[in-house]
């Protein structure tokens, strides 16, 4: 787990618990002892970082509220994905020459759906002003 993610966990007072006893990848729970992310054990580091950032995005965007309907759930999941992508795209930009930035390459490197291409392209443009000719 990246140091920057450890700092975010500490800032938000979130604990991580690992188990193989779950059917989901990870979920955030608000418990009497504070926020806890229950995660499936054995994920590769990169995927674990993305999943934790996604769950932190829920806290940042909606305060760990329960979903009242499917529309709310879709919006909350989108917002959490955008929070995760903002952090991961920023690291990607820092690691690449601006002429090499490629949204599809980013998605493939991070094993993410190509349906996120539009969002990734916009994040690259926002964070790297000289990237008008982003490859995809």
Coordinates of N, CA and C in Angstrom, one line a residue:
X1 N 0.8 -1.2 0.0 CA 0.0 0.0 0.0 C 0.9 1.2 0.0
X2 N 0.5 2.2 -0.9 CA 1.3 3.4 -1.0 C 1.3 4.3 0.3
X3 N 2.3 5.0 0.6 CA 2.4 5.9 1.8 C 1.3 6.9 1.7
X4 N 1.0 7.5 0.5 CA 0.0 8.5 0.4 C -1.4 8.0 0.8
X5 N -1.6 6.7 0.5 CA -2.9 6.1 0.9 C -2.9 5.8 2.4
X6 N -1.8 5.4 2.9 CA -1.8 5.2 4.4 C -2.1 6.6 5.1
X7 N -1.6 7.7 4.6 CA -1.9 9.0 5.1 C -3.3 9.3 5.0
X8 N -4.0 9.0 3.9 CA -5.4 9.3 3.8 C -6.2 8.4 4.7
X9 N -5.8 7.2 4.9 CA -6.5 6.3 5.9 C -6.4 6.9 7.3
X10 N -5.3 7.4 7.6 CA -5.1 8.0 8.9 C -5.9 9.2 9.1
X11 N -5.9 10.1 8.0 CA -6.6 11.4 8.1 C -8.1 11.1 8.3
X12 N -8.7 10.1 7.6 CA -10.1 9.8 7.8 C -10.4 8.8 8.9
X13 N -9.4 8.3 9.6 CA -9.6 7.4 10.7 C -10.2 6.1 10.2
X14 N -9.7 5.6 9.1 CA -10.2 4.3 8.5 C -9.3 3.2 8.8
X15 N -9.8 2.1 9.2 CA -9.1 0.9 9.5 C -9.3 -0.1 8.3
X16 N -8.4 -0.9 8.0 CA -8.5 -1.9 6.9 C -8.5 -3.3 7.6
X17 N -9.4 -4.2 7.2 CA -9.4 -5.6 7.6 C -9.5 -6.4 6.4
X18 N -8.6 -7.5 6.4 CA -8.5 -8.4 5.3 C -9.1 -9.7 5.6
X19 N -9.8 -10.3 4.6 CA -10.4 -11.6 4.8 C -10.6 -12.3 3.5
X20 N -10.7 -13.6 3.5 CA -11.1 -14.4 2.3 C -12.6 -14.9 2.5
X21 N -13.3 -14.4 3.5 CA -14.6 -14.8 3.8 C -15.7 -14.0 3.2
X22 N -15.4 -13.2 2.2 CA -16.3 -12.3 1.6 C -16.5 -12.6 0.1
X23 N -17.6 -12.2 -0.5 CA -17.9 -12.4 -1.9 C -17.6 -11.1 -2.7
X24 N -17.4 -10.0 -2.1 CA -17.1 -8.7 -2.7 C -15.6 -8.4 -2.6
X25 N -15.2 -7.5 -3.4 CA -13.8 -7.1 -3.4 C -13.5 -6.3 -2.1
X26 N -14.3 -5.3 -1.9 CA -14.1 -4.4 -0.7 C -15.4 -3.7 -0.4
X27 N -15.6 -3.3 0.9 CA -16.8 -2.5 1.2 C -16.4 -1.7 2.4
X28 N -17.0 -0.5 2.5 CA -16.8 0.4 3.6 C -18.0 0.3 4.6
X29 N -17.6 0.2 5.8 CA -18.6 0.0 6.9 C -18.4 1.1 7.9
X30 N -19.5 1.7 8.4 CA -19.4 2.7 9.5 C -19.8 1.9 10.8
X31 N -18.8 1.6 11.6 CA -19.1 0.8 12.8 C -19.0 1.7 14.1
X32 N -19.4 1.2 15.2 CA -19.3 1.9 16.4 C -17.9 2.4 16.8
X33 N -16.9 1.6 16.2 CA -15.5 1.9 16.5 C -14.9 2.8 15.4
X34 N -15.7 3.2 14.4 CA -15.2 4.0 13.3 C -15.4 3.3 11.9
X35 N -14.9 4.0 10.9 CA -14.9 3.5 9.6 C -14.0 2.3 9.4
X36 N -14.4 1.2 8.7 CA -13.6 0.1 8.4 C -13.9 -0.3 7.0
X37 N -12.8 -0.6 6.2 CA -12.9 -1.2 4.9 C -12.5 -2.7 5.0
X38 N -13.5 -3.5 4.7 CA -13.3 -4.9 4.7 C -12.9 -5.3 3.3
X39 N -11.7 -5.9 3.1 CA -11.2 -6.2 1.8 C -10.8 -7.7 1.6
X40 N -11.0 -8.2 0.4 CA -10.6 -9.5 0.1 C -9.0 -9.6 0.2
X41 N -8.5 -10.6 0.8 CA -7.1 -10.8 0.9 C -6.4 -11.1 -0.4
X42 N -5.2 -10.8 -0.6 CA -4.4 -11.2 -1.7 C -4.5 -10.5 -3.0
X43 N -5.0 -9.3 -3.0 CA -5.1 -8.5 -4.2 C -3.7 -7.9 -4.5
X44 N -3.4 -7.8 -5.8 CA -2.1 -7.1 -6.1 C -2.1 -5.7 -5.6
X45 N -0.9 -5.1 -5.2 CA -0.8 -3.8 -4.6 C -1.5 -2.7 -5.4
X46 N -1.4 -2.7 -6.7 CA -2.0 -1.6 -7.5 C -3.5 -1.7 -7.4
X47 N -4.1 -2.9 -7.5 CA -5.5 -3.0 -7.4 C -6.0 -2.7 -6.0
X48 N -5.2 -3.1 -5.0 CA -5.6 -2.7 -3.6 C -5.6 -1.2 -3.4
X49 N -4.6 -0.5 -4.0 CA -4.6 0.9 -3.9 C -5.8 1.6 -4.5
X50 N -6.2 1.1 -5.7 CA -7.4 1.6 -6.4 C -8.6 1.4 -5.6
X51 N -8.8 0.2 -5.0 CA -10.0 -0.2 -4.3 C -10.1 0.7 -3.0
X52 N -9.0 0.9 -2.3 CA -9.0 1.8 -1.1 C -9.3 3.2 -1.5
X53 N -8.8 3.7 -2.6 CA -9.1 5.1 -3.0 C -10.6 5.2 -3.4
X54 N -11.1 4.2 -4.0 CA -12.5 4.2 -4.3 C -13.4 4.3 -3.1
X55 N -13.0 3.5 -2.1 CA -13.8 3.5 -0.8 C -13.6 4.8 -0.1
X56 N -12.4 5.4 -0.1 CA -12.2 6.7 0.5 C -13.1 7.8 -0.2
X57 N -13.2 7.6 -1.5 CA -14.0 8.5 -2.3 C -15.5 8.5 -1.8
X58 N -16.0 7.3 -1.4 CA -17.3 7.3 -0.8 C -17.4 8.2 0.4
X59 N -16.4 8.1 1.3 CA -16.4 9.0 2.5 C -16.4 10.4 2.1
X60 N -15.5 10.8 1.2 CA -15.3 12.2 0.8 C -16.5 12.7 0.2
X61 N -17.2 11.9 -0.7 CA -18.3 12.4 -1.5 C -19.7 12.3 -0.8
X62 N -19.9 11.1 -0.1 CA -21.2 10.9 0.5 C -21.2 10.5 1.9
X63 N -20.1 10.5 2.6 CA -20.1 10.3 4.0 C -20.5 8.9 4.4
X64 N -20.3 7.9 3.6 CA -20.7 6.5 3.9 C -22.2 6.3 4.1
X65 N -23.0 7.1 3.4 CA -24.5 6.9 3.5 C -24.9 5.6 2.8
X66 N -26.0 5.1 3.3 CA -26.5 3.9 2.6 C -27.3 4.4 1.3
X67 N -27.4 3.5 0.4 CA -28.1 3.8 -0.9 C -29.6 3.7 -0.7
X68 N -30.3 4.7 -1.0 CA -31.8 4.7 -0.9 C -32.4 4.1 -2.2
X69 N -31.8 4.3 -3.3 CA -32.3 3.8 -4.5 C -31.2 3.6 -5.5
X70 N -31.4 2.9 -6.6 CA -30.4 2.6 -7.6 C -29.7 3.8 -8.2
X71 N -30.6 4.8 -8.4 CA -30.0 6.1 -9.0 C -29.0 6.7 -8.1
X72 N -29.3 6.7 -6.8 CA -28.3 7.2 -5.8 C -27.0 6.4 -5.8
X73 N -27.2 5.1 -5.9 CA -26.0 4.2 -5.9 C -25.2 4.4 -7.1
X74 N -25.8 4.6 -8.2 CA -25.0 4.8 -9.5 C -24.2 6.1 -9.4
X75 N -24.8 7.2 -8.9 CA -24.1 8.5 -8.7 C -23.0 8.4 -7.7
X76 N -23.2 7.7 -6.6 CA -22.2 7.5 -5.5 C -21.0 6.7 -6.0
X77 N -21.3 5.6 -6.8 CA -20.2 4.8 -7.4 C -19.4 5.6 -8.4
X78 N -20.1 6.4 -9.2 CA -19.4 7.3 -10.2 C -18.5 8.2 -9.5
X79 N -19.0 8.9 -8.4 CA -18.2 9.9 -7.7 C -17.0 9.2 -7.0
X80 N -17.2 8.0 -6.5 CA -16.1 7.3 -5.8 C -15.0 6.9 -6.9
X81 N -15.5 6.5 -8.1 CA -14.5 6.1 -9.1 C -13.7 7.3 -9.6
X82 N -14.4 8.5 -9.7 CA -13.7 9.7 -10.1 C -12.7 10.1 -9.1
X83 N -13.0 10.0 -7.8 CA -12.0 10.3 -6.8 C -10.8 9.4 -6.9
X84 N -11.0 8.1 -7.1 CA -9.9 7.1 -7.3 C -9.1 7.5 -8.5
X85 N -9.8 7.7 -9.6 CA -9.1 8.1 -10.9 C -8.3 9.3 -10.8
X86 N -8.8 10.3 -10.1 CA -8.0 11.6 -9.9 C -6.7 11.3 -9.3
X87 N -6.6 10.5 -8.3 CA -5.4 10.2 -7.6 C -4.5 9.3 -8.5
X88 N -5.0 8.3 -9.1 CA -4.2 7.4 -9.9 C -3.7 8.1 -11.2
X89 N -4.5 8.9 -11.8 CA -4.1 9.6 -13.0 C -3.0 10.6 -12.7
X90 N -3.1 11.2 -11.6 CA -2.1 12.2 -11.2 C -0.7 11.5 -11.1
X91 N -0.7 10.3 -10.5 CA 0.6 9.5 -10.4 C 1.1 9.1 -11.8
X92 N 0.1 8.7 -12.7 CA 0.5 8.3 -14.0 C 1.1 9.5 -14.8
X93 N 0.5 10.7 -14.7 CA 1.1 11.9 -15.3 C 2.5 12.2 -14.9
X94 N 2.7 12.0 -13.6 CA 4.0 12.3 -13.0 C 5.1 11.3 -13.5
X95 N 4.6 10.1 -13.9 CA 5.5 9.0 -14.3 C 5.8 9.0 -15.8
X96 N 5.1 9.8 -16.6 CA 5.2 9.8 -18.0 C 5.7 11.1 -18.6
X97 N 6.3 11.0 -19.8 CA 6.6 12.2 -20.6 C 5.3 12.7 -21.1
X98 N 5.0 14.0 -21.1 CA 3.7 14.4 -21.6 C 3.3 13.9 -23.0
X99 N 4.3 13.7 -23.9 CA 4.1 13.2 -25.2 C 3.6 11.8 -25.2
X100 N 3.9 11.1 -24.1 CA 3.5 9.6 -24.1 C 2.2 9.4 -23.4
X101 N 1.5 10.4 -22.9 CA 0.2 10.2 -22.2 C -0.8 9.6 -23.2
X102 N -1.4 8.5 -22.7 CA -2.3 7.7 -23.5 C -3.4 7.2 -22.6
X103 N -4.7 7.6 -22.8 CA -5.7 7.2 -21.9 C -6.0 5.7 -21.9
X104 N -5.9 5.1 -23.1 CA -6.2 3.6 -23.2 C -5.0 2.9 -22.5
X105 N -3.8 3.3 -22.7 CA -2.6 2.7 -22.1 C -2.8 2.8 -20.5
X106 N -3.2 3.9 -20.0 CA -3.5 4.1 -18.6 C -4.5 3.0 -18.1
X107 N -5.6 2.9 -18.8 CA -6.7 2.0 -18.4 C -6.2 0.6 -18.4
X108 N -5.4 0.2 -19.5 CA -4.9 -1.2 -19.6 C -3.9 -1.4 -18.5
X109 N -3.0 -0.5 -18.2 CA -2.0 -0.7 -17.1 C -2.6 -0.9 -15.8
X110 N -3.8 -0.3 -15.6 CA -4.4 -0.4 -14.3 C -5.6 -1.3 -14.3
X111 N -5.8 -2.1 -15.4 CA -6.8 -3.1 -15.5 C -8.2 -2.5 -15.2
X112 N -8.5 -1.3 -15.8 CA -9.7 -0.7 -15.7 C -10.5 -0.7 -17.0
X113 N -11.8 -0.6 -16.8 CA -12.7 -0.6 -18.0 C -12.5 0.6 -18.9
X114 N -12.6 0.3 -20.2 CA -12.4 1.4 -21.2 C -13.6 2.3 -21.2
X115 N -14.6 2.0 -20.5 CA -15.8 2.9 -20.4 C -15.4 4.2 -19.6
X116 N -14.2 4.1 -18.9 CA -13.7 5.2 -18.1 C -12.8 6.2 -19.0
X117 N -12.7 5.9 -20.3 CA -11.7 6.6 -21.1 C -12.1 8.1 -21.1
X118 N -13.3 8.5 -21.3 CA -13.7 9.9 -21.3 C -13.3 10.6 -20.0
X119 N -13.5 10.0 -18.9 CA -13.1 10.6 -17.6 C -11.6 10.7 -17.5
X120 N -10.9 9.7 -17.9 CA -9.4 9.7 -17.8 C -8.9 10.8 -18.7
X121 N -9.4 10.9 -20.0 CA -8.9 11.9 -20.9 C -9.1 13.3 -20.3
X122 N -10.3 13.6 -19.7 CA -10.5 14.9 -19.1 C -9.6 15.1 -17.9
X123 N -9.3 14.1 -17.1 CA -8.4 14.3 -16.0 C -7.0 14.6 -16.4
X124 N -6.6 13.9 -17.5 CA -5.2 14.2 -18.1 C -5.2 15.7 -18.5
X125 N -6.2 16.1 -19.3 CA -6.3 17.5 -19.8 C -6.2 18.5 -18.6
X126 N -7.0 18.2 -17.5 CA -7.0 19.1 -16.4 C -5.7 19.2 -15.7
X127 N -5.0 18.1 -15.6 CA -3.8 18.0 -14.8 C -2.5 18.2 -15.5
X128 N -2.6 18.2 -16.9 CA -1.4 18.4 -17.7 C -1.8 19.3 -18.9
X129 N -1.7 20.6 -18.7 CA -2.2 21.5 -19.7 C -1.6 21.4 -21.1
X130 N -0.4 20.8 -21.2 CA 0.2 20.6 -22.5 C -0.2 19.3 -23.2
X131 N -1.3 18.8 -22.8 CA -1.6 17.4 -23.3 C -2.8 17.5 -24.2
X132 N -2.9 18.5 -25.1 CA -4.1 18.6 -26.0 C -4.2 17.4 -26.9
X133 N -3.1 16.8 -27.3 CA -3.1 15.7 -28.2 C -3.0 14.3 -27.5
X134 N -3.9 14.1 -26.5 CA -3.8 12.8 -25.8 C -4.1 11.7 -26.7
X135 N -3.3 10.7 -26.7 CA -3.5 9.5 -27.5 C -4.6 8.6 -26.8
X136 N -5.4 8.0 -27.7 CA -6.3 6.9 -27.1 C -6.4 5.8 -28.1

